[in-house]
């Protein structure tokens, strides 16, 4: 087999292939013999049709089928000789099939661009100082407070007659929601909260019940918010309890197990928030670095790579909505709109991957098996899982390959940040939104769940 390669553009090649007739002839004869055995031709018994008649009647179809088979079988070897990686199936432009002559075909296909990265050292990069978002600190304290909140029986000598916000009713429900029957057993409803209501407006409908209603059956009727249908149910009121939120004092701090005083607890949470914000600031700086590198290195990207990235991201959105029991349409979007929305981001991510990969190859930046095992062990310890079991799970979901690629990209970015001219400065107000224009997330903490079907994400780059 002989082959000649021609680069049509930065992302497309054409290959011309010639295969000697001596290699094609046995397959041609075998197909004709098989067809002769099966052919039904008027005037001839099955299997007795003369070879020339079979060839005249069916030769065109046989040639087409055999040509297609040979192209599919030989294409990879033909381009491998020229050290090219096809990104798409070959598109046949022409072929010549004549008995006694070499079978020739010409196909084109997409390839990754050949990059010679430039101007990637000494890049000016601004990194903002980390800050403490007090709202996040308060949220952490309240979250810990919720963890330590207790549900207690209401004392018999309580001087209150009615339930209040925070009380939890346990009840059974039977009735209708409009024309539809509803029936629930052992439902828990928190007064003052509409979260996780089995029927919208249920907590509000129970808010005025007296404590003495425990053990009775009450008929309730209400129209849920933004609804026209009326709910009518009989509620079997089994139990009511109160929630007790601890005071935010030093005793609470000690109960958390994180500190001996509220001042110490707040300081600890502030340090955690500042540390996380520092990681976010580093991610933003790396994104700015990648943006600058892409501005300095213009190159074309194969459409198929972008299309694959878009498809992977669309699939990720579909899975996320499916986990909530929704389709794209039910979530208020069409696949076409989502594709258009994701394409710029996908184009950026593919270009970023290609450029960083080229820099990594130039400087022989690699990740060893030992590096991967260390990361898996770190992840397992962080999650409280068995390392071998986690590794098997990652491998079965093809996430180990993604993990290795993420670790390598981290190292490439580490290398580039070490070579960069970093300036510590806060975000200019007018530039703040611009810094987030490109959603190329270089966060590799691997906190996300690796049991996904893809998850890209994570980056979702096509690494192969």
PDB file of N, CA and C in Angstrom, residues 280-365:
ATOM      1  N   UNK A 280      -9.782  30.613  44.593  1.00  0.00           N
ATOM      2  CA  UNK A 280     -10.576  31.192  43.514  1.00  0.00           C
ATOM      3  C   UNK A 280      -9.796  32.285  42.795  1.00  0.00           C
ATOM      4  N   UNK A 281      -9.091  33.128  43.553  1.00  0.00           N
ATOM      5  CA  UNK A 281      -8.283  34.190  42.943  1.00  0.00           C
ATOM      6  C   UNK A 281      -7.198  33.590  42.048  1.00  0.00           C
ATOM      7  N   UNK A 282      -6.615  32.464  42.475  1.00  0.00           N
ATOM      8  CA  UNK A 282      -5.596  31.790  41.670  1.00  0.00           C
ATOM      9  C   UNK A 282      -6.216  31.249  40.383  1.00  0.00           C
ATOM     10  N   UNK A 283      -7.418  30.678  40.486  1.00  0.00           N
ATOM     11  CA  UNK A 283      -8.091  30.172  39.281  1.00  0.00           C
ATOM     12  C   UNK A 283      -8.373  31.304  38.299  1.00  0.00           C
ATOM     13  N   UNK A 284      -8.828  32.430  38.829  1.00  0.00           N
ATOM     14  CA  UNK A 284      -9.110  33.587  37.962  1.00  0.00           C
ATOM     15  C   UNK A 284      -7.830  34.078  37.285  1.00  0.00           C
ATOM     16  N   UNK A 285      -6.725  34.092  38.036  1.00  0.00           N
ATOM     17  CA  UNK A 285      -5.454  34.536  37.459  1.00  0.00           C
ATOM     18  C   UNK A 285      -5.008  33.588  36.351  1.00  0.00           C
ATOM     19  N   UNK A 286      -5.195  32.287  36.565  1.00  0.00           N
ATOM     20  CA  UNK A 286      -4.804  31.314  35.547  1.00  0.00           C
ATOM     21  C   UNK A 286      -5.680  31.445  34.305  1.00  0.00           C
ATOM     22  N   UNK A 287      -6.948  31.758  34.508  1.00  0.00           N
ATOM     23  CA  UNK A 287      -7.822  31.979  33.357  1.00  0.00           C
ATOM     24  C   UNK A 287      -7.353  33.191  32.567  1.00  0.00           C
ATOM     25  N   UNK A 288      -6.955  34.258  33.265  1.00  0.00           N
ATOM     26  CA  UNK A 288      -6.429  35.434  32.571  1.00  0.00           C
ATOM     27  C   UNK A 288      -5.146  35.096  31.818  1.00  0.00           C
ATOM     28  N   UNK A 289      -4.316  34.261  32.426  1.00  0.00           N
ATOM     29  CA  UNK A 289      -3.092  33.817  31.756  1.00  0.00           C
ATOM     30  C   UNK A 289      -3.410  33.091  30.458  1.00  0.00           C
ATOM     31  N   UNK A 290      -4.365  32.153  30.531  1.00  0.00           N
ATOM     32  CA  UNK A 290      -4.733  31.395  29.333  1.00  0.00           C
ATOM     33  C   UNK A 290      -5.311  32.329  28.266  1.00  0.00           C
ATOM     34  N   UNK A 291      -6.134  33.277  28.688  1.00  0.00           N
ATOM     35  CA  UNK A 291      -6.680  34.245  27.728  1.00  0.00           C
ATOM     36  C   UNK A 291      -5.566  34.982  26.996  1.00  0.00           C
ATOM     37  N   UNK A 292      -4.564  35.438  27.742  1.00  0.00           N
ATOM     38  CA  UNK A 292      -3.450  36.166  27.128  1.00  0.00           C
ATOM     39  C   UNK A 292      -2.680  35.271  26.169  1.00  0.00           C
ATOM     40  N   UNK A 293      -2.439  34.025  26.577  1.00  0.00           N
ATOM     41  CA  UNK A 293      -1.717  33.094  25.703  1.00  0.00           C
ATOM     42  C   UNK A 293      -2.469  32.851  24.399  1.00  0.00           C
ATOM     43  N   UNK A 294      -3.794  32.738  24.492  1.00  0.00           N
ATOM     44  CA  UNK A 294      -4.581  32.511  23.276  1.00  0.00           C
ATOM     45  C   UNK A 294      -4.581  33.743  22.378  1.00  0.00           C
ATOM     46  N   UNK A 295      -4.524  34.930  22.979  1.00  0.00           N
ATOM     47  CA  UNK A 295      -4.421  36.143  22.166  1.00  0.00           C
ATOM     48  C   UNK A 295      -3.081  36.207  21.457  1.00  0.00           C
ATOM     49  N   UNK A 296      -2.031  35.669  22.095  1.00  0.00           N
ATOM     50  CA  UNK A 296      -0.693  35.684  21.501  1.00  0.00           C
ATOM     51  C   UNK A 296      -0.477  34.547  20.512  1.00  0.00           C
ATOM     52  N   UNK A 297      -1.312  33.533  20.576  1.00  0.00           N
ATOM     53  CA  UNK A 297      -1.162  32.359  19.708  1.00  0.00           C
ATOM     54  C   UNK A 297      -2.466  32.116  18.964  1.00  0.00           C
ATOM     55  N   UNK A 298      -2.604  32.713  17.816  1.00  0.00           N
ATOM     56  CA  UNK A 298      -3.800  32.509  16.994  1.00  0.00           C
ATOM     57  C   UNK A 298      -3.657  31.215  16.201  1.00  0.00           C
ATOM     58  N   UNK A 299      -4.687  30.384  16.241  1.00  0.00           N
ATOM     59  CA  UNK A 299      -4.683  29.163  15.436  1.00  0.00           C
ATOM     60  C   UNK A 299      -6.107  28.689  15.230  1.00  0.00           C
ATOM     61  N   UNK A 300      -6.272  27.908  14.170  1.00  0.00           N
ATOM     62  CA  UNK A 300      -7.593  27.384  13.821  1.00  0.00           C
ATOM     63  C   UNK A 300      -7.835  26.076  14.564  1.00  0.00           C
ATOM     64  N   UNK A 301      -9.089  25.821  14.903  1.00  0.00           N
ATOM     65  CA  UNK A 301      -9.468  24.597  15.607  1.00  0.00           C
ATOM     66  C   UNK A 301     -10.366  23.757  14.711  1.00  0.00           C
ATOM     67  N   UNK A 302     -10.133  22.465  14.719  1.00  0.00           N
ATOM     68  CA  UNK A 302     -10.984  21.569  13.931  1.00  0.00           C
ATOM     69  C   UNK A 302     -12.417  21.625  14.444  1.00  0.00           C
ATOM     70  N   UNK A 303     -13.394  21.868  13.555  1.00  0.00           N
ATOM     71  CA  UNK A 303     -14.800  21.939  13.990  1.00  0.00           C
ATOM     72  C   UNK A 303     -15.251  20.705  14.755  1.00  0.00           C
ATOM     73  N   UNK A 304     -14.717  19.533  14.380  1.00  0.00           N
ATOM     74  CA  UNK A 304     -15.161  18.302  15.051  1.00  0.00           C
ATOM     75  C   UNK A 304     -14.789  18.297  16.526  1.00  0.00           C
ATOM     76  N   UNK A 305     -13.656  18.903  16.884  1.00  0.00           N
ATOM     77  CA  UNK A 305     -13.258  18.940  18.293  1.00  0.00           C
ATOM     78  C   UNK A 305     -14.223  19.814  19.094  1.00  0.00           C
ATOM     79  N   UNK A 306     -14.597  20.957  18.510  1.00  0.00           N
ATOM     80  CA  UNK A 306     -15.547  21.842  19.185  1.00  0.00           C
ATOM     81  C   UNK A 306     -16.909  21.158  19.284  1.00  0.00           C
ATOM     82  N   UNK A 307     -17.317  20.503  18.201  1.00  0.00           N
ATOM     83  CA  UNK A 307     -18.617  19.819  18.203  1.00  0.00           C
ATOM     84  C   UNK A 307     -18.672  18.737  19.283  1.00  0.00           C
ATOM     85  N   UNK A 308     -17.572  17.995  19.437  1.00  0.00           N
ATOM     86  CA  UNK A 308     -17.541  16.954  20.462  1.00  0.00           C
ATOM     87  C   UNK A 308     -17.619  17.565  21.856  1.00  0.00           C
ATOM     88  N   UNK A 309     -16.917  18.679  22.046  1.00  0.00           N
ATOM     89  CA  UNK A 309     -16.959  19.340  23.354  1.00  0.00           C
ATOM     90  C   UNK A 309     -18.368  19.853  23.646  1.00  0.00           C
ATOM     91  N   UNK A 310     -19.015  20.456  22.644  1.00  0.00           N
ATOM     92  CA  UNK A 310     -20.381  20.940  22.824  1.00  0.00           C
ATOM     93  C   UNK A 310     -21.301  19.767  23.169  1.00  0.00           C
ATOM     94  N   UNK A 311     -21.182  18.672  22.432  1.00  0.00           N
ATOM     95  CA  UNK A 311     -22.039  17.504  22.677  1.00  0.00           C
ATOM     96  C   UNK A 311     -21.850  16.970  24.089  1.00  0.00           C
ATOM     97  N   UNK A 312     -20.597  16.921  24.530  1.00  0.00           N
ATOM     98  CA  UNK A 312     -20.325  16.421  25.880  1.00  0.00           C
ATOM     99  C   UNK A 312     -20.955  17.332  26.931  1.00  0.00           C
ATOM    100  N   UNK A 313     -20.882  18.648  26.708  1.00  0.00           N
ATOM    101  CA  UNK A 313     -21.461  19.575  27.675  1.00  0.00           C
ATOM    102  C   UNK A 313     -22.991  19.517  27.661  1.00  0.00           C
ATOM    103  N   UNK A 314     -23.583  19.354  26.475  1.00  0.00           N
ATOM    104  CA  UNK A 314     -25.035  19.202  26.389  1.00  0.00           C
ATOM    105  C   UNK A 314     -25.468  17.943  27.143  1.00  0.00           C
ATOM    106  N   UNK A 315     -24.723  16.852  26.951  1.00  0.00           N
ATOM    107  CA  UNK A 315     -25.038  15.609  27.664  1.00  0.00           C
ATOM    108  C   UNK A 315     -24.953  15.809  29.172  1.00  0.00           C
ATOM    109  N   UNK A 316     -23.963  16.587  29.607  1.00  0.00           N
ATOM    110  CA  UNK A 316     -23.820  16.839  31.033  1.00  0.00           C
ATOM    111  C   UNK A 316     -25.034  17.590  31.579  1.00  0.00           C
ATOM    112  N   UNK A 317     -25.485  18.612  30.830  1.00  0.00           N
ATOM    113  CA  UNK A 317     -26.673  19.358  31.252  1.00  0.00           C
ATOM    114  C   UNK A 317     -27.889  18.435  31.308  1.00  0.00           C
ATOM    115  N   UNK A 318     -28.033  17.577  30.313  1.00  0.00           N
ATOM    116  CA  UNK A 318     -29.172  16.657  30.281  1.00  0.00           C
ATOM    117  C   UNK A 318     -29.163  15.733  31.498  1.00  0.00           C
ATOM    118  N   UNK A 319     -27.974  15.236  31.855  1.00  0.00           N
ATOM    119  CA  UNK A 319     -27.884  14.344  33.018  1.00  0.00           C
ATOM    120  C   UNK A 319     -28.234  15.084  34.302  1.00  0.00           C
ATOM    121  N   UNK A 320     -27.734  16.333  34.400  1.00  0.00           N
ATOM    122  CA  UNK A 320     -28.031  17.110  35.606  1.00  0.00           C
ATOM    123  C   UNK A 320     -29.526  17.362  35.751  1.00  0.00           C
ATOM    124  N   UNK A 321     -30.185  17.691  34.640  1.00  0.00           N
ATOM    125  CA  UNK A 321     -31.624  17.907  34.698  1.00  0.00           C
ATOM    126  C   UNK A 321     -32.364  16.592  34.951  1.00  0.00           C
ATOM    127  N   UNK A 322     -31.871  15.508  34.346  1.00  0.00           N
ATOM    128  CA  UNK A 322     -32.524  14.206  34.530  1.00  0.00           C
ATOM    129  C   UNK A 322     -32.490  13.780  35.993  1.00  0.00           C
ATOM    130  N   UNK A 323     -31.402  14.118  36.698  1.00  0.00           N
ATOM    131  CA  UNK A 323     -31.313  13.798  38.120  1.00  0.00           C
ATOM    132  C   UNK A 323     -32.388  14.528  38.921  1.00  0.00           C
ATOM    133  N   UNK A 324     -32.885  15.639  38.366  1.00  0.00           N
ATOM    134  CA  UNK A 324     -33.969  16.383  39.010  1.00  0.00           C
ATOM    135  C   UNK A 324     -35.331  15.998  38.439  1.00  0.00           C
ATOM    136  N   UNK A 325     -35.329  14.979  37.560  1.00  0.00           N
ATOM    137  CA  UNK A 325     -36.579  14.534  36.956  1.00  0.00           C
ATOM    138  C   UNK A 325     -37.078  15.448  35.860  1.00  0.00           C
ATOM    139  N   UNK A 326     -36.164  16.195  35.216  1.00  0.00           N
ATOM    140  CA  UNK A 326     -36.560  17.161  34.194  1.00  0.00           C
ATOM    141  C   UNK A 326     -35.899  16.852  32.860  1.00  0.00           C
ATOM    142  N   UNK A 327     -36.558  17.280  31.777  1.00  0.00           N
ATOM    143  CA  UNK A 327     -35.948  17.296  30.456  1.00  0.00           C
ATOM    144  C   UNK A 327     -35.506  18.731  30.166  1.00  0.00           C
ATOM    145  N   UNK A 328     -34.760  18.906  29.071  1.00  0.00           N
ATOM    146  CA  UNK A 328     -34.349  20.267  28.699  1.00  0.00           C
ATOM    147  C   UNK A 328     -35.576  21.149  28.482  1.00  0.00           C
ATOM    148  N   UNK A 329     -36.592  20.592  27.812  1.00  0.00           N
ATOM    149  CA  UNK A 329     -37.799  21.379  27.521  1.00  0.00           C
ATOM    150  C   UNK A 329     -38.492  21.799  28.812  1.00  0.00           C
ATOM    151  N   UNK A 330     -38.561  20.882  29.777  1.00  0.00           N
ATOM    152  CA  UNK A 330     -39.204  21.215  31.052  1.00  0.00           C
ATOM    153  C   UNK A 330     -38.400  22.247  31.832  1.00  0.00           C
ATOM    154  N   UNK A 331     -37.079  22.300  31.558  1.00  0.00           N
ATOM    155  CA  UNK A 331     -36.231  23.291  32.222  1.00  0.00           C
ATOM    156  C   UNK A 331     -36.256  24.632  31.490  1.00  0.00           C
ATOM    157  N   UNK A 332     -37.045  24.698  30.414  1.00  0.00           N
ATOM    158  CA  UNK A 332     -37.224  25.965  29.720  1.00  0.00           C
ATOM    159  C   UNK A 332     -36.185  26.267  28.671  1.00  0.00           C
ATOM    160  N   UNK A 333     -35.567  25.232  28.098  1.00  0.00           N
ATOM    161  CA  UNK A 333     -34.577  25.488  27.050  1.00  0.00           C
ATOM    162  C   UNK A 333     -34.646  24.393  25.987  1.00  0.00           C
ATOM    163  N   UNK A 334     -34.239  24.756  24.779  1.00  0.00           N
ATOM    164  CA  UNK A 334     -34.171  23.780  23.694  1.00  0.00           C
ATOM    165  C   UNK A 334     -32.721  23.377  23.497  1.00  0.00           C
ATOM    166  N   UNK A 335     -32.514  22.210  22.887  1.00  0.00           N
ATOM    167  CA  UNK A 335     -31.146  21.748  22.658  1.00  0.00           C
ATOM    168  C   UNK A 335     -30.418  22.681  21.694  1.00  0.00           C
ATOM    169  N   UNK A 336     -31.132  23.201  20.702  1.00  0.00           N
ATOM    170  CA  UNK A 336     -30.498  24.122  19.748  1.00  0.00           C
ATOM    171  C   UNK A 336     -29.993  25.378  20.462  1.00  0.00           C
ATOM    172  N   UNK A 337     -30.825  25.947  21.336  1.00  0.00           N
ATOM    173  CA  UNK A 337     -30.410  27.146  22.073  1.00  0.00           C
ATOM    174  C   UNK A 337     -29.223  26.847  22.991  1.00  0.00           C
ATOM    175  N   UNK A 338     -29.268  25.670  23.618  1.00  0.00           N
ATOM    176  CA  UNK A 338     -28.188  25.304  24.520  1.00  0.00           C
ATOM    177  C   UNK A 338     -26.879  25.137  23.757  1.00  0.00           C
ATOM    178  N   UNK A 339     -26.952  24.528  22.576  1.00  0.00           N
ATOM    179  CA  UNK A 339     -25.756  24.355  21.738  1.00  0.00           C
ATOM    180  C   UNK A 339     -25.160  25.713  21.376  1.00  0.00           C
ATOM    181  N   UNK A 340     -26.013  26.655  20.954  1.00  0.00           N
ATOM    182  CA  UNK A 340     -25.520  27.982  20.600  1.00  0.00           C
ATOM    183  C   UNK A 340     -24.907  28.687  21.804  1.00  0.00           C
ATOM    184  N   UNK A 341     -25.500  28.485  22.954  1.00  0.00           N
ATOM    185  CA  UNK A 341     -25.007  29.127  24.167  1.00  0.00           C
ATOM    186  C   UNK A 341     -23.652  28.542  24.583  1.00  0.00           C
ATOM    187  N   UNK A 342     -23.469  27.242  24.400  1.00  0.00           N
ATOM    188  CA  UNK A 342     -22.259  26.572  24.866  1.00  0.00           C
ATOM    189  C   UNK A 342     -21.105  26.633  23.868  1.00  0.00           C
ATOM    190  N   UNK A 343     -21.383  26.920  22.590  1.00  0.00           N
ATOM    191  CA  UNK A 343     -20.331  26.836  21.572  1.00  0.00           C
ATOM    192  C   UNK A 343     -19.140  27.763  21.839  1.00  0.00           C
ATOM    193  N   UNK A 344     -19.351  29.043  22.204  1.00  0.00           N
ATOM    194  CA  UNK A 344     -18.176  29.897  22.479  1.00  0.00           C
ATOM    195  C   UNK A 344     -17.314  29.345  23.606  1.00  0.00           C
ATOM    196  N   UNK A 345     -17.950  28.875  24.660  1.00  0.00           N
ATOM    197  CA  UNK A 345     -17.206  28.303  25.781  1.00  0.00           C
ATOM    198  C   UNK A 345     -16.441  27.057  25.335  1.00  0.00           C
ATOM    199  N   UNK A 346     -17.104  26.192  24.556  1.00  0.00           N
ATOM    200  CA  UNK A 346     -16.453  24.972  24.087  1.00  0.00           C
ATOM    201  C   UNK A 346     -15.264  25.305  23.196  1.00  0.00           C
ATOM    202  N   UNK A 347     -15.427  26.285  22.321  1.00  0.00           N
ATOM    203  CA  UNK A 347     -14.339  26.693  21.437  1.00  0.00           C
ATOM    204  C   UNK A 347     -13.145  27.167  22.261  1.00  0.00           C
ATOM    205  N   UNK A 348     -13.420  27.958  23.296  1.00  0.00           N
ATOM    206  CA  UNK A 348     -12.356  28.437  24.177  1.00  0.00           C
ATOM    207  C   UNK A 348     -11.659  27.270  24.875  1.00  0.00           C
ATOM    208  N   UNK A 349     -12.437  26.334  25.397  1.00  0.00           N
ATOM    209  CA  UNK A 349     -11.858  25.217  26.146  1.00  0.00           C
ATOM    210  C   UNK A 349     -10.994  24.337  25.250  1.00  0.00           C
ATOM    211  N   UNK A 350     -11.440  24.091  24.030  1.00  0.00           N
ATOM    212  CA  UNK A 350     -10.659  23.264  23.116  1.00  0.00           C
ATOM    213  C   UNK A 350      -9.354  23.970  22.736  1.00  0.00           C
ATOM    214  N   UNK A 351      -9.445  25.260  22.438  1.00  0.00           N
ATOM    215  CA  UNK A 351      -8.238  26.016  22.077  1.00  0.00           C
ATOM    216  C   UNK A 351      -7.264  26.059  23.255  1.00  0.00           C
ATOM    217  N   UNK A 352      -7.802  26.245  24.463  1.00  0.00           N
ATOM    218  CA  UNK A 352      -6.953  26.269  25.650  1.00  0.00           C
ATOM    219  C   UNK A 352      -6.267  24.920  25.851  1.00  0.00           C
ATOM    220  N   UNK A 353      -7.021  23.840  25.693  1.00  0.00           N
ATOM    221  CA  UNK A 353      -6.438  22.509  25.849  1.00  0.00           C
ATOM    222  C   UNK A 353      -5.322  22.273  24.838  1.00  0.00           C
ATOM    223  N   UNK A 354      -5.568  22.607  23.576  1.00  0.00           N
ATOM    224  CA  UNK A 354      -4.569  22.363  22.531  1.00  0.00           C
ATOM    225  C   UNK A 354      -3.292  23.152  22.784  1.00  0.00           C
ATOM    226  N   UNK A 355      -3.444  24.414  23.172  1.00  0.00           N
ATOM    227  CA  UNK A 355      -2.267  25.247  23.400  1.00  0.00           C
ATOM    228  C   UNK A 355      -1.480  24.765  24.618  1.00  0.00           C
ATOM    229  N   UNK A 356      -2.179  24.488  25.707  1.00  0.00           N
ATOM    230  CA  UNK A 356      -1.492  23.995  26.901  1.00  0.00           C
ATOM    231  C   UNK A 356      -0.836  22.642  26.639  1.00  0.00           C
ATOM    232  N   UNK A 357      -1.500  21.799  25.869  1.00  0.00           N
ATOM    233  CA  UNK A 357      -0.935  20.494  25.532  1.00  0.00           C
ATOM    234  C   UNK A 357       0.352  20.664  24.726  1.00  0.00           C
ATOM    235  N   UNK A 358       0.345  21.602  23.784  1.00  0.00           N
ATOM    236  CA  UNK A 358       1.539  21.838  22.969  1.00  0.00           C
ATOM    237  C   UNK A 358       2.700  22.335  23.835  1.00  0.00           C
ATOM    238  N   UNK A 359       2.405  23.214  24.780  1.00  0.00           N
ATOM    239  CA  UNK A 359       3.447  23.712  25.690  1.00  0.00           C
ATOM    240  C   UNK A 359       3.964  22.566  26.563  1.00  0.00           C
ATOM    241  N   UNK A 360       3.034  21.729  27.043  1.00  0.00           N
ATOM    242  CA  UNK A 360       3.435  20.587  27.863  1.00  0.00           C
ATOM    243  C   UNK A 360       4.334  19.630  27.106  1.00  0.00           C
ATOM    244  N   UNK A 361       4.020  19.372  25.844  1.00  0.00           N
ATOM    245  CA  UNK A 361       4.854  18.478  25.029  1.00  0.00           C
ATOM    246  C   UNK A 361       6.229  19.093  24.782  1.00  0.00           C
ATOM    247  N   UNK A 362       6.252  20.389  24.532  1.00  0.00           N
ATOM    248  CA  UNK A 362       7.518  21.070  24.245  1.00  0.00           C
ATOM    249  C   UNK A 362       8.466  20.971  25.434  1.00  0.00           C
ATOM    250  N   UNK A 363       7.921  21.022  26.643  1.00  0.00           N
ATOM    251  CA  UNK A 363       8.756  20.976  27.843  1.00  0.00           C
ATOM    252  C   UNK A 363       8.693  19.617  28.547  1.00  0.00           C
ATOM    253  N   UNK A 364       8.149  18.632  27.841  1.00  0.00           N
ATOM    254  CA  UNK A 364       8.109  17.251  28.334  1.00  0.00           C
ATOM    255  C   UNK A 364       7.517  17.168  29.748  1.00  0.00           C
ATOM    256  N   UNK A 365       6.403  17.861  29.941  1.00  0.00           N
ATOM    257  CA  UNK A 365       5.708  17.826  31.224  1.00  0.00           C
ATOM    258  C   UNK A 365       4.773  16.623  31.225  1.00  0.00           C
TER     259      UNK A 365
END
